[in-house]
Short mmCIF file of C-alpha atoms and ligand atoms in Angstrom, two decimals:
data_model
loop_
_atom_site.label_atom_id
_atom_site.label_comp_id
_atom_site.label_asym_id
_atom_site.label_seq_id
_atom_site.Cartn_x
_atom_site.Cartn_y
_atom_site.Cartn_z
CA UNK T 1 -6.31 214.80 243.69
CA UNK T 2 -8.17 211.84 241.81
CA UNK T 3 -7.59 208.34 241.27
CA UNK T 4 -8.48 206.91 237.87
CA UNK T 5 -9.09 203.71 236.80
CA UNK T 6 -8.69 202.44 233.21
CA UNK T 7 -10.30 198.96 232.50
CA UNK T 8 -8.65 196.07 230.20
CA UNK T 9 -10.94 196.86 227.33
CA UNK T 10 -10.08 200.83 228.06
CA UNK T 11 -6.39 199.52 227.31
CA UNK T 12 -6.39 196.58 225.12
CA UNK T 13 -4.96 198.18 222.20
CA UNK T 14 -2.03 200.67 221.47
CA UNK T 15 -4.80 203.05 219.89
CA UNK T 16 -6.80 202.88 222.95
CA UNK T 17 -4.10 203.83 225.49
CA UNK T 18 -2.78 206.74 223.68
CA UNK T 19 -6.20 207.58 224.51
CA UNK T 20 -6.26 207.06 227.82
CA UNK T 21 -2.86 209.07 227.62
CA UNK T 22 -4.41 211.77 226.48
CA UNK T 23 -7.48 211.62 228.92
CA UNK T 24 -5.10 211.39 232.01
CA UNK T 25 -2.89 214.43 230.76
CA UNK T 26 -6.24 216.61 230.68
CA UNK T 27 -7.29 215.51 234.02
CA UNK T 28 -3.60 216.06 235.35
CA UNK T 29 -3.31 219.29 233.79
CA UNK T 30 -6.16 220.49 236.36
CA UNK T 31 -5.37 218.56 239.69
CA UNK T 32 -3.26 215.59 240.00
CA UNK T 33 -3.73 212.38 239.13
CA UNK T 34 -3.07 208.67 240.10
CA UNK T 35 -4.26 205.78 237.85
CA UNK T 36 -4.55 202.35 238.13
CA UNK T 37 -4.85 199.56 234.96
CA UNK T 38 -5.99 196.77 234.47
CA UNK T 39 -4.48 193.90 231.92
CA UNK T 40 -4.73 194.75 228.32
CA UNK T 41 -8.23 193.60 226.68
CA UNK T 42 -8.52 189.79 227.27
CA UNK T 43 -4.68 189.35 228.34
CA UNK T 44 -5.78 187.98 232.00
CA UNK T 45 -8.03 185.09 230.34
CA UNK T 46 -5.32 184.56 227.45
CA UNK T 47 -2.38 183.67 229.87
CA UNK T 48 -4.36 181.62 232.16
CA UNK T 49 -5.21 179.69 228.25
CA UNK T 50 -1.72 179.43 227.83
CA UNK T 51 -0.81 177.89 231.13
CA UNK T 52 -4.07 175.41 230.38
CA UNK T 53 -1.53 174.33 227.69
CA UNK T 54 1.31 173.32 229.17
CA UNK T 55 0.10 172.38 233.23
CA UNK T 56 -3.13 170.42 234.00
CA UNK T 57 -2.94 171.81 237.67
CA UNK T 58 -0.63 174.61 237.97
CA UNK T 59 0.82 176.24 241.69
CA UNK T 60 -1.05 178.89 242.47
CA UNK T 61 2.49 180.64 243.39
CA UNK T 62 3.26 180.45 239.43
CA UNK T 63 -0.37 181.27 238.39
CA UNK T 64 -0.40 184.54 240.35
CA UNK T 65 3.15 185.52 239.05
CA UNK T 66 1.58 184.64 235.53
CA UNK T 67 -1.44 186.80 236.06
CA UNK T 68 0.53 189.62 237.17
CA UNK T 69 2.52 190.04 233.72
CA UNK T 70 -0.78 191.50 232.44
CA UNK T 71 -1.00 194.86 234.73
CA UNK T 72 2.77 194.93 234.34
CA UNK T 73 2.40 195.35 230.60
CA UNK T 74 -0.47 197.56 230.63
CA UNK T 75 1.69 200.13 233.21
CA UNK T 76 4.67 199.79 231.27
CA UNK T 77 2.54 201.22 228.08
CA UNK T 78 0.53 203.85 229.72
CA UNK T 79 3.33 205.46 231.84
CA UNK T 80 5.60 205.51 228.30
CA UNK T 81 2.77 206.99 226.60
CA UNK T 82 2.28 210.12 229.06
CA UNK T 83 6.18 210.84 229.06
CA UNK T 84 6.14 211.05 225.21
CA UNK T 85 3.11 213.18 225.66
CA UNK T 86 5.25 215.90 227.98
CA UNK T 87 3.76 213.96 230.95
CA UNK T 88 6.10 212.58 233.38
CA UNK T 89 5.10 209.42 234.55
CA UNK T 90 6.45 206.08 236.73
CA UNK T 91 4.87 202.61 235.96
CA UNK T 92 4.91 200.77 239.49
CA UNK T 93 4.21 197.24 240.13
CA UNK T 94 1.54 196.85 243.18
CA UNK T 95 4.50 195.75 245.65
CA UNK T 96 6.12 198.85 244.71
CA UNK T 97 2.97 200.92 244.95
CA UNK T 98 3.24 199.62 248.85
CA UNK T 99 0.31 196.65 248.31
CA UNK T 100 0.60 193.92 250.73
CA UNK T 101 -2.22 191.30 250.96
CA UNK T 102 -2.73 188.42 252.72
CA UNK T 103 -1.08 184.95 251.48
CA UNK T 104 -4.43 183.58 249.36
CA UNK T 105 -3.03 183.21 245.80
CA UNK T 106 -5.44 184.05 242.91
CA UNK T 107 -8.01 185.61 245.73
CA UNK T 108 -5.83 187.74 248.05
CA UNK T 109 -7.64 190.54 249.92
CA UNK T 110 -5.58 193.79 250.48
CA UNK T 111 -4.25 194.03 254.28
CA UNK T 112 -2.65 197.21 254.42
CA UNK T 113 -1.59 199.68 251.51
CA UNK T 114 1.67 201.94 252.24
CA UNK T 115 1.27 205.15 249.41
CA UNK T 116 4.78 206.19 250.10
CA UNK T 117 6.01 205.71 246.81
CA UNK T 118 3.04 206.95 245.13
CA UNK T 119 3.27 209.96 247.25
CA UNK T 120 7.13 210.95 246.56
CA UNK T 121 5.79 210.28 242.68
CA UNK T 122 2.59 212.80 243.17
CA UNK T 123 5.44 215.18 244.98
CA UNK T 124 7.22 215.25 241.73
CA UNK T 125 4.70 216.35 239.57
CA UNK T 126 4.27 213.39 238.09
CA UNK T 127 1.79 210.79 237.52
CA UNK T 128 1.69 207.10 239.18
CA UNK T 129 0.63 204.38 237.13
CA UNK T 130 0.30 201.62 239.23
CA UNK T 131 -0.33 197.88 238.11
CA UNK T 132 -4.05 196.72 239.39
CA UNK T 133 -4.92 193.48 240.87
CA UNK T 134 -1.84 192.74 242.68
CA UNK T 135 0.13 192.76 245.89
CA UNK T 136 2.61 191.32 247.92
CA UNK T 137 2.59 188.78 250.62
CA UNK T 138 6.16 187.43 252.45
CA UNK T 139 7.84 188.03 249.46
CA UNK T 140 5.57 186.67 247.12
CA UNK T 141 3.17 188.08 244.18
CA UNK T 142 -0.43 187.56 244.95
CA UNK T 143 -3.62 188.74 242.64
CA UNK T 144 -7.44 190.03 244.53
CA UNK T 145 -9.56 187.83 242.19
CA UNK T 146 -11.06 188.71 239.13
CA UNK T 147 -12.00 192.24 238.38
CA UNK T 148 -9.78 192.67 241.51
CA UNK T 149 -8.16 196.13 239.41
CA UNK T 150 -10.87 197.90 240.76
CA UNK T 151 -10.19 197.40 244.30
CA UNK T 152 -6.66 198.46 243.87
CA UNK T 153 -7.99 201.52 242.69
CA UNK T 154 -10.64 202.00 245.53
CA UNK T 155 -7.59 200.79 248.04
CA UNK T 156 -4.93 203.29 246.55
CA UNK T 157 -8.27 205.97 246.61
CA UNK T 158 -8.20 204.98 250.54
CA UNK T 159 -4.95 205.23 251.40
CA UNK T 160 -4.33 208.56 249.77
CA UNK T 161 -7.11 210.59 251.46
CA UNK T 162 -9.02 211.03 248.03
CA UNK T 163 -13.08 211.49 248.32
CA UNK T 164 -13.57 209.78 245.26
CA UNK T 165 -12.70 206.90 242.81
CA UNK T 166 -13.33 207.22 238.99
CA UNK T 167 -13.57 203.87 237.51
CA UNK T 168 -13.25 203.75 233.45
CA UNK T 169 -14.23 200.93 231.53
CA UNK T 170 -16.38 200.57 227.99
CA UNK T 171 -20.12 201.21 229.73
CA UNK T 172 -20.93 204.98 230.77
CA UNK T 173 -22.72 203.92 234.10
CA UNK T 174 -24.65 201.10 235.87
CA UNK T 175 -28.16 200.78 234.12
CA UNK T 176 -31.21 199.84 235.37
CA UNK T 177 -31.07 196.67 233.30
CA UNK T 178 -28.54 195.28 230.58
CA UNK T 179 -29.11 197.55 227.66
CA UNK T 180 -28.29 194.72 225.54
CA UNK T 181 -31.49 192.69 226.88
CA UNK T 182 -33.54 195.96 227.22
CA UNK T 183 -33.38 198.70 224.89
CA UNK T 184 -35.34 201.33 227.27
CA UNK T 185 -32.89 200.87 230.30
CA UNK T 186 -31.55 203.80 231.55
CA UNK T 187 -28.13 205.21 232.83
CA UNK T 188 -29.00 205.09 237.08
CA UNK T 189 -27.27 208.99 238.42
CA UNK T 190 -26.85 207.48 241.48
CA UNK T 191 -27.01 203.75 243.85
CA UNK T 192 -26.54 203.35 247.44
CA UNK T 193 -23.49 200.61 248.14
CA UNK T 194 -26.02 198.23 249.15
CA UNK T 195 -27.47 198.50 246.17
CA UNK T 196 -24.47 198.19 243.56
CA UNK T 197 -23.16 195.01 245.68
CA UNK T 198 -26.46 193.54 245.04
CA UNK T 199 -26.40 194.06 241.30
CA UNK T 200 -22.45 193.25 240.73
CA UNK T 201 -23.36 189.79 242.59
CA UNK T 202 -26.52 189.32 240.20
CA UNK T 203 -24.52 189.74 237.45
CA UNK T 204 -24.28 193.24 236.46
CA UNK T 205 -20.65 193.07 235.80
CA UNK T 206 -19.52 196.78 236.31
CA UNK T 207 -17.68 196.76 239.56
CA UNK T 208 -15.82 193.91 241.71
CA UNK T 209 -18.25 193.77 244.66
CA UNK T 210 -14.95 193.36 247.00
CA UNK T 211 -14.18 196.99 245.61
CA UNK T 212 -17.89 198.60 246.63
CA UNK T 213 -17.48 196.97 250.19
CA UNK T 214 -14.21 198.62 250.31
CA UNK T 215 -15.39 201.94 249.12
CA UNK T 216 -18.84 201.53 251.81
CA UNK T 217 -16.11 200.92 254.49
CA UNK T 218 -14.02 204.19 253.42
CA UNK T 219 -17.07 206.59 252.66
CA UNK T 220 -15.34 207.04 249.02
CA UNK T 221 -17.77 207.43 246.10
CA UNK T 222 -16.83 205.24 243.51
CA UNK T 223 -17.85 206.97 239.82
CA UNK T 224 -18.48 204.52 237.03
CA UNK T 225 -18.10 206.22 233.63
CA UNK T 226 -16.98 205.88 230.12
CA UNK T 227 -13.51 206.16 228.47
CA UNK T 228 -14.92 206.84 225.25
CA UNK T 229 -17.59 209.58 226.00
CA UNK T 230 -18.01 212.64 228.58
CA UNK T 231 -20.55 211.56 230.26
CA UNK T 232 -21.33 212.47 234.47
CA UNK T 233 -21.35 209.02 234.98
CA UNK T 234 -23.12 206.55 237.80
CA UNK T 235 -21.89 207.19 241.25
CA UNK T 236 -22.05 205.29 244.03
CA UNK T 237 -22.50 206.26 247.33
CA UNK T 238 -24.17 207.02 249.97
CA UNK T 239 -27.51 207.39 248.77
CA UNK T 240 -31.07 208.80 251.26
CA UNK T 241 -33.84 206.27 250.09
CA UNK T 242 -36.03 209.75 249.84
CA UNK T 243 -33.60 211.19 246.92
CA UNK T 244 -35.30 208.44 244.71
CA UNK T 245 -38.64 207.78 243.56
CA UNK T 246 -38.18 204.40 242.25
CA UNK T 247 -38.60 201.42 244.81
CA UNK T 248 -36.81 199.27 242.41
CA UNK T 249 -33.83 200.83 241.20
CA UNK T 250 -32.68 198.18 238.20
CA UNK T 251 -33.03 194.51 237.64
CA UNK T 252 -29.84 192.58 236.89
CA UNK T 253 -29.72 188.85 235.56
CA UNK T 254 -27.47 186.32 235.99
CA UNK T 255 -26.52 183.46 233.29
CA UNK T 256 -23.47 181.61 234.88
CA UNK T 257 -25.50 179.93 237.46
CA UNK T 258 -26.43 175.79 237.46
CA UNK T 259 -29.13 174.18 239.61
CA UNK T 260 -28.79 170.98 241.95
CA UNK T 261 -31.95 169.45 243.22
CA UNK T 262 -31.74 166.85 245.31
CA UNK T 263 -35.20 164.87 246.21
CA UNK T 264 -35.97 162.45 249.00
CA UNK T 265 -33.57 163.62 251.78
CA UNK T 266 -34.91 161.86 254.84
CA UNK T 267 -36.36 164.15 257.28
CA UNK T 268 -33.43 163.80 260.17
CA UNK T 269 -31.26 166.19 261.36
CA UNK T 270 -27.72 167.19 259.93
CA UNK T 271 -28.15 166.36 256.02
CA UNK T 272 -27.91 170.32 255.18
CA UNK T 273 -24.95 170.40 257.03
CA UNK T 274 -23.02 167.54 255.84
CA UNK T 275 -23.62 168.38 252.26
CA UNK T 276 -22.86 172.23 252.55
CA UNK T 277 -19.82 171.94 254.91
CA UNK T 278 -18.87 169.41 252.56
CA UNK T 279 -19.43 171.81 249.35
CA UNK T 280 -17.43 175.26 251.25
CA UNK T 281 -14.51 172.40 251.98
CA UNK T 282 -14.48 172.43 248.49
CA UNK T 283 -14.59 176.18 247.62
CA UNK T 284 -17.86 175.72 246.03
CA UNK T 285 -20.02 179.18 246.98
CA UNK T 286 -23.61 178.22 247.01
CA UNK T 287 -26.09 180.81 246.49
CA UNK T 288 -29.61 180.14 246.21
CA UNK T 289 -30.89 177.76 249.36
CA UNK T 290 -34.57 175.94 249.21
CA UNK T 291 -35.84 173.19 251.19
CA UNK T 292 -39.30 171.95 250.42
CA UNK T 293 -41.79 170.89 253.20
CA UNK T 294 -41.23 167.21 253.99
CA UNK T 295 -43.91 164.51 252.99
CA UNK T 296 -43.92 160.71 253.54
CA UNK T 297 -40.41 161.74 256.07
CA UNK T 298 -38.67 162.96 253.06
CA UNK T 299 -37.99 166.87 251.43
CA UNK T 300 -36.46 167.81 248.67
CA UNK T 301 -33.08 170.55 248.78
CA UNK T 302 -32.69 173.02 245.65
CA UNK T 303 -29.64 175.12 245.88
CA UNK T 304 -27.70 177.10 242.77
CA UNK T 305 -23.92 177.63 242.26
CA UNK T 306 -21.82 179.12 239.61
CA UNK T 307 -21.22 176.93 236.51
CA UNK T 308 -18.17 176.38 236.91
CA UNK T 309 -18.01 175.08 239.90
CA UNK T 310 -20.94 172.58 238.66
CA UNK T 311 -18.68 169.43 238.03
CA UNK T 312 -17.30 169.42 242.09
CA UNK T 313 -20.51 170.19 242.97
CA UNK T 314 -22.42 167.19 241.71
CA UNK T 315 -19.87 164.66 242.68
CA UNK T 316 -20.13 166.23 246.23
CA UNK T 317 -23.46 166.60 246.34
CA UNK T 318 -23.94 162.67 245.00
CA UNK T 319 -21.72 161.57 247.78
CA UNK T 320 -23.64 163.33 250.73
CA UNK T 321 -26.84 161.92 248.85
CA UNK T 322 -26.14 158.46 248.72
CA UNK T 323 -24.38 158.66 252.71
CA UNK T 324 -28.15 159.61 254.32
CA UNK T 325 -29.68 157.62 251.26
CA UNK T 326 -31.36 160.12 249.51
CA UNK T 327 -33.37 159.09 246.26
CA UNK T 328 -31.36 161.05 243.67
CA UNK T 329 -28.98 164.13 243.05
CA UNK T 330 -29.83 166.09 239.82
CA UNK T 331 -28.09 168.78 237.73
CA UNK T 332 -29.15 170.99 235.32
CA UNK T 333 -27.80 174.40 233.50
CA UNK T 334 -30.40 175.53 231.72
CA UNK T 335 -31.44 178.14 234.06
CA UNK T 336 -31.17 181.57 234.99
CA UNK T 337 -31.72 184.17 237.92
CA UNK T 338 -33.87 187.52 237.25
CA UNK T 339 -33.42 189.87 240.59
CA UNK T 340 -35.27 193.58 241.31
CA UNK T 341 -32.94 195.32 243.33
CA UNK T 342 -33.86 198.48 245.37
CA UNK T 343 -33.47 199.89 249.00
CA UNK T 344 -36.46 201.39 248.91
CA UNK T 345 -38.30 197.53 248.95
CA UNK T 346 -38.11 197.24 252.32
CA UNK T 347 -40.23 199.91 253.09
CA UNK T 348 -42.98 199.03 250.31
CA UNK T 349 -46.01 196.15 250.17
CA UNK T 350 -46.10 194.68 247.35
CA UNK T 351 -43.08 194.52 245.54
CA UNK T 352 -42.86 190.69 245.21
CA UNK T 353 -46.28 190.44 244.09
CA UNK T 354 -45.44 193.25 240.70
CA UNK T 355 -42.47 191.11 240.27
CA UNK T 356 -44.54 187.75 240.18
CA UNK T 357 -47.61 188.91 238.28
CA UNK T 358 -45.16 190.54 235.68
CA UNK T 359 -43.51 187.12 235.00
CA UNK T 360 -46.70 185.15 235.41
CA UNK T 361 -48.12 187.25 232.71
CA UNK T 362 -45.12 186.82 230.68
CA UNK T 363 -45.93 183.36 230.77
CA UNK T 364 -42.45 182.69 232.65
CA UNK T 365 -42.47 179.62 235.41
CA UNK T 366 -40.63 180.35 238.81
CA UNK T 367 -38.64 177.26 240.19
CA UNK T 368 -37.50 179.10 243.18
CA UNK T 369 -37.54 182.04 245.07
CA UNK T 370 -35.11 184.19 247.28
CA UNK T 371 -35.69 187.56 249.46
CA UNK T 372 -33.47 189.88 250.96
CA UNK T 373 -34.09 193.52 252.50
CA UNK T 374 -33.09 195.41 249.20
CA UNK T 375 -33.65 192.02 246.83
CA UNK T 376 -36.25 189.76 244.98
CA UNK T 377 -34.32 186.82 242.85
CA UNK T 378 -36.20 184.15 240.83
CA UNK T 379 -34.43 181.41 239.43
CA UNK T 380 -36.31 180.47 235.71
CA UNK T 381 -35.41 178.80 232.41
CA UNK T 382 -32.39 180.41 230.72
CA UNK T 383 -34.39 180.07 227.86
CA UNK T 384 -36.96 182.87 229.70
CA UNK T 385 -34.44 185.13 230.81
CA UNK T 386 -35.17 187.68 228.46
CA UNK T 387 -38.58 188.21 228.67
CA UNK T 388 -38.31 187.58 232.04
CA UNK T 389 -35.96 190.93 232.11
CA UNK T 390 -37.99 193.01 230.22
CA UNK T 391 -41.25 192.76 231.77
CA UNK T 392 -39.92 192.97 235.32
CA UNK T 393 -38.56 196.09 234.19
CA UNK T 394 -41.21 197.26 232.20
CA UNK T 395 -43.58 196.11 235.42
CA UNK T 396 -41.57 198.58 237.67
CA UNK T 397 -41.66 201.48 235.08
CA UNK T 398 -37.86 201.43 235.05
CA UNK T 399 -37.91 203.08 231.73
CA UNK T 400 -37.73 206.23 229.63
CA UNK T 401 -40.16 208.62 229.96
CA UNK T 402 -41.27 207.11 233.39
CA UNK T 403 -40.72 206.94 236.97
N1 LIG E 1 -6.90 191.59 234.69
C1 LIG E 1 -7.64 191.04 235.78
C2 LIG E 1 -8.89 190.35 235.28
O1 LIG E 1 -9.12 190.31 234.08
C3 LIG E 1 -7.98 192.09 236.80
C4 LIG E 1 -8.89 193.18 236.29
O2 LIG E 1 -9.10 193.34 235.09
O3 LIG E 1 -9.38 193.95 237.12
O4 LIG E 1 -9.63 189.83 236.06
MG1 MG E 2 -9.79 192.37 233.04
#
């Protein structure tokens, strides 16, 4: 027994889900199957256009109830699909699929999933098709976030006793850098959780990092593989630091990220937490923290947050700047974060200084740096971040032909 999950680009056209119709019958002619979809192709992003149109500041009630049309549509399709291919098949909606969540519209997490249904459905013979990214909470329709599809599928995975989770989308695996940026990256066989939630939040966007917690928590291996080829596939799981020989297992780089530097904070307690308490009351997830030194009783703060959330943060961070009269608050986007990622680091001298020479030699400047166990993340010119990319990569011998 397997849970698949099919991707919005895996279903954004009636072509493409015959496909997957006819890749689910396969697999359910051998074992049985569950599957989970996301929205057709770039449905999610064209209804939230639509309700741009006609609400400046819609309920998040109606926004999640919105949302959810997409997986509806998508279930609907595939589940018709297998029964005109001799497949029988039920299209349920997550409630009905037993999903209840929390009460956080547009980010609810999954409290408790009750397979009953999908069970009685497997008991038939047939296959489930359940509607990703949504649940139930009191009687009302909530969504997990974007990408959140996956951690239905990792969730329904869970609650059915499966060992494993195969996740379809457009990409045949995690690589050990954008193959876009760098033409020698390679498919990675296999990443430790640790390692995957560190590349989804750098910007490798295979996974929903929510889903890899949940799949860490469960001891399921989630596989990441194509829709459109036959390939084995990334997997990721549980790996022993020994089974590889890299130290650095990819480099992932992130775009959607803006810089705020704010110089002269007097050198007095409390500043870093009036501005930052004042930036989470806003929602605003800051990544990146550095505080310089202070000289003359004054440092300067340089922290990163997504773009989008740029416009709040300035205004808050001008407010909190002018309050312990601060010389100035500064934004800029032009920048970018390149990040080696590998378990094996922590274990091994001199990872940082490979990383640094091989983006000192690529004549790239580092504005900031930031360390964890399994993680090395500079923040650099946008304008840099391909170079940047490549000669990490090249620096770590990430590769064909070596490591
Ligand atoms: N359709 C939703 C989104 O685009 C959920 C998903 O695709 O997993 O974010
Ligand atoms: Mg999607």
């Amino acid at each position: 027994m397997t849970v698949h999950k099919y991707g919005g680009s895996s279903v954004a056209t009636p072509e493409r889900i015959i496909h997957v119709a006819e890749r689910v019958k396969a697999a359910w002619q051998r074992a049985p199957v569950a599957v989970v979809v996301s929205a057709m192709g770039d449905t999610t992003d064209d209804l939230l256009g639509l309700l741009r149109q006609v609400a400046h500041d819609p309920p998040a009630r109606e926004v999640d109830l919105l949302l959810a049309a997409g997986e509806q549509i998508s279930a609907a399709l595939l589940a018709a699909a297998l029964e005109d291919r001799g497949v029988p098949a039920r299209a349920l909606l997550g409630w009905q699929a037993g999903f209840a969540t929390d009460g956080v519209h547009r980010k609810a997490r999954i409290r408790e999933v009750d397979p009953a249904r999908v069970q009685a459905v497997l008991a038939e013979g047939a296959v489930p098709v359940v509607a990703g990214f949504q649940g139930l909470h009191a009687g009302e329709v909530t969504t997990l976030g974007r990408g959140g599809s996956d951690t239905t599928a990792v969730a329904l995975a869970a609650a059915l006793g499966c060992q494993r989770c195969e996740i379809y989308s457009d990409v045949d695996g995690v690589y050990t850098a954008d193959p876009r940026v760098v033409p020698d990256a390679r498919r990675l066989r296999a990443l430790s959780y640790e390692e995957m939630m560190e590349m989804a939040h750098m910007g490798a966007q295979v996974l929903q990092i929510r889903a890899v917690e949940l799949a860490e928590a469960r001891r399921l291996t989630i596989v990441a593989r194509s829709t459109f080829a036959d390939g084995p596939g990334t997997e990721i799981r549980e790996v022993d630091p020994t089974e590889s020989e890299m130290t650095v297992r990819g480099v992932a780089h992130d775009r959607n990220i803006a810089k705020v530097t704010i110089r002269g904070v007097p050198d007095r307690p409390g500043f870093a937490h009036r501005l930052f308490a004042a930036l989470a009351g806003h929602g605003v997830n800051v990544d990146t923290i550095v505080q310089s030194a202070p000289r003359d009783g004054r440092s300067d703060i340089v922290f990163t947050v997504a773009r989008d959330d740029l416009p709040r943060t300035i205004e808050v961070a001008r407010a909190a700047a002018e309050e312990v009269g601060a010389e100035s608050a500064a934004a800029e986007e032009d920048v970018a974060m390149v990040s080696a990622v590998g378990a094996g680091m922590v274990t091994r001298p001199g990872v940082a200084a490979t990383m640094f020479g091989a983006l000192a030699q690529a004549g790239v400047n580092i504005e900031a740096i930031t360390t964890s166990e399994i993680k090395i993340s500079c923040l650099i010119r946008e304008a840099d971040v391909e170079a940047a990319v490549r000669a990490v990569h090249a620096a770590f011998g990430l590769g064909h032909g070596k490591a």
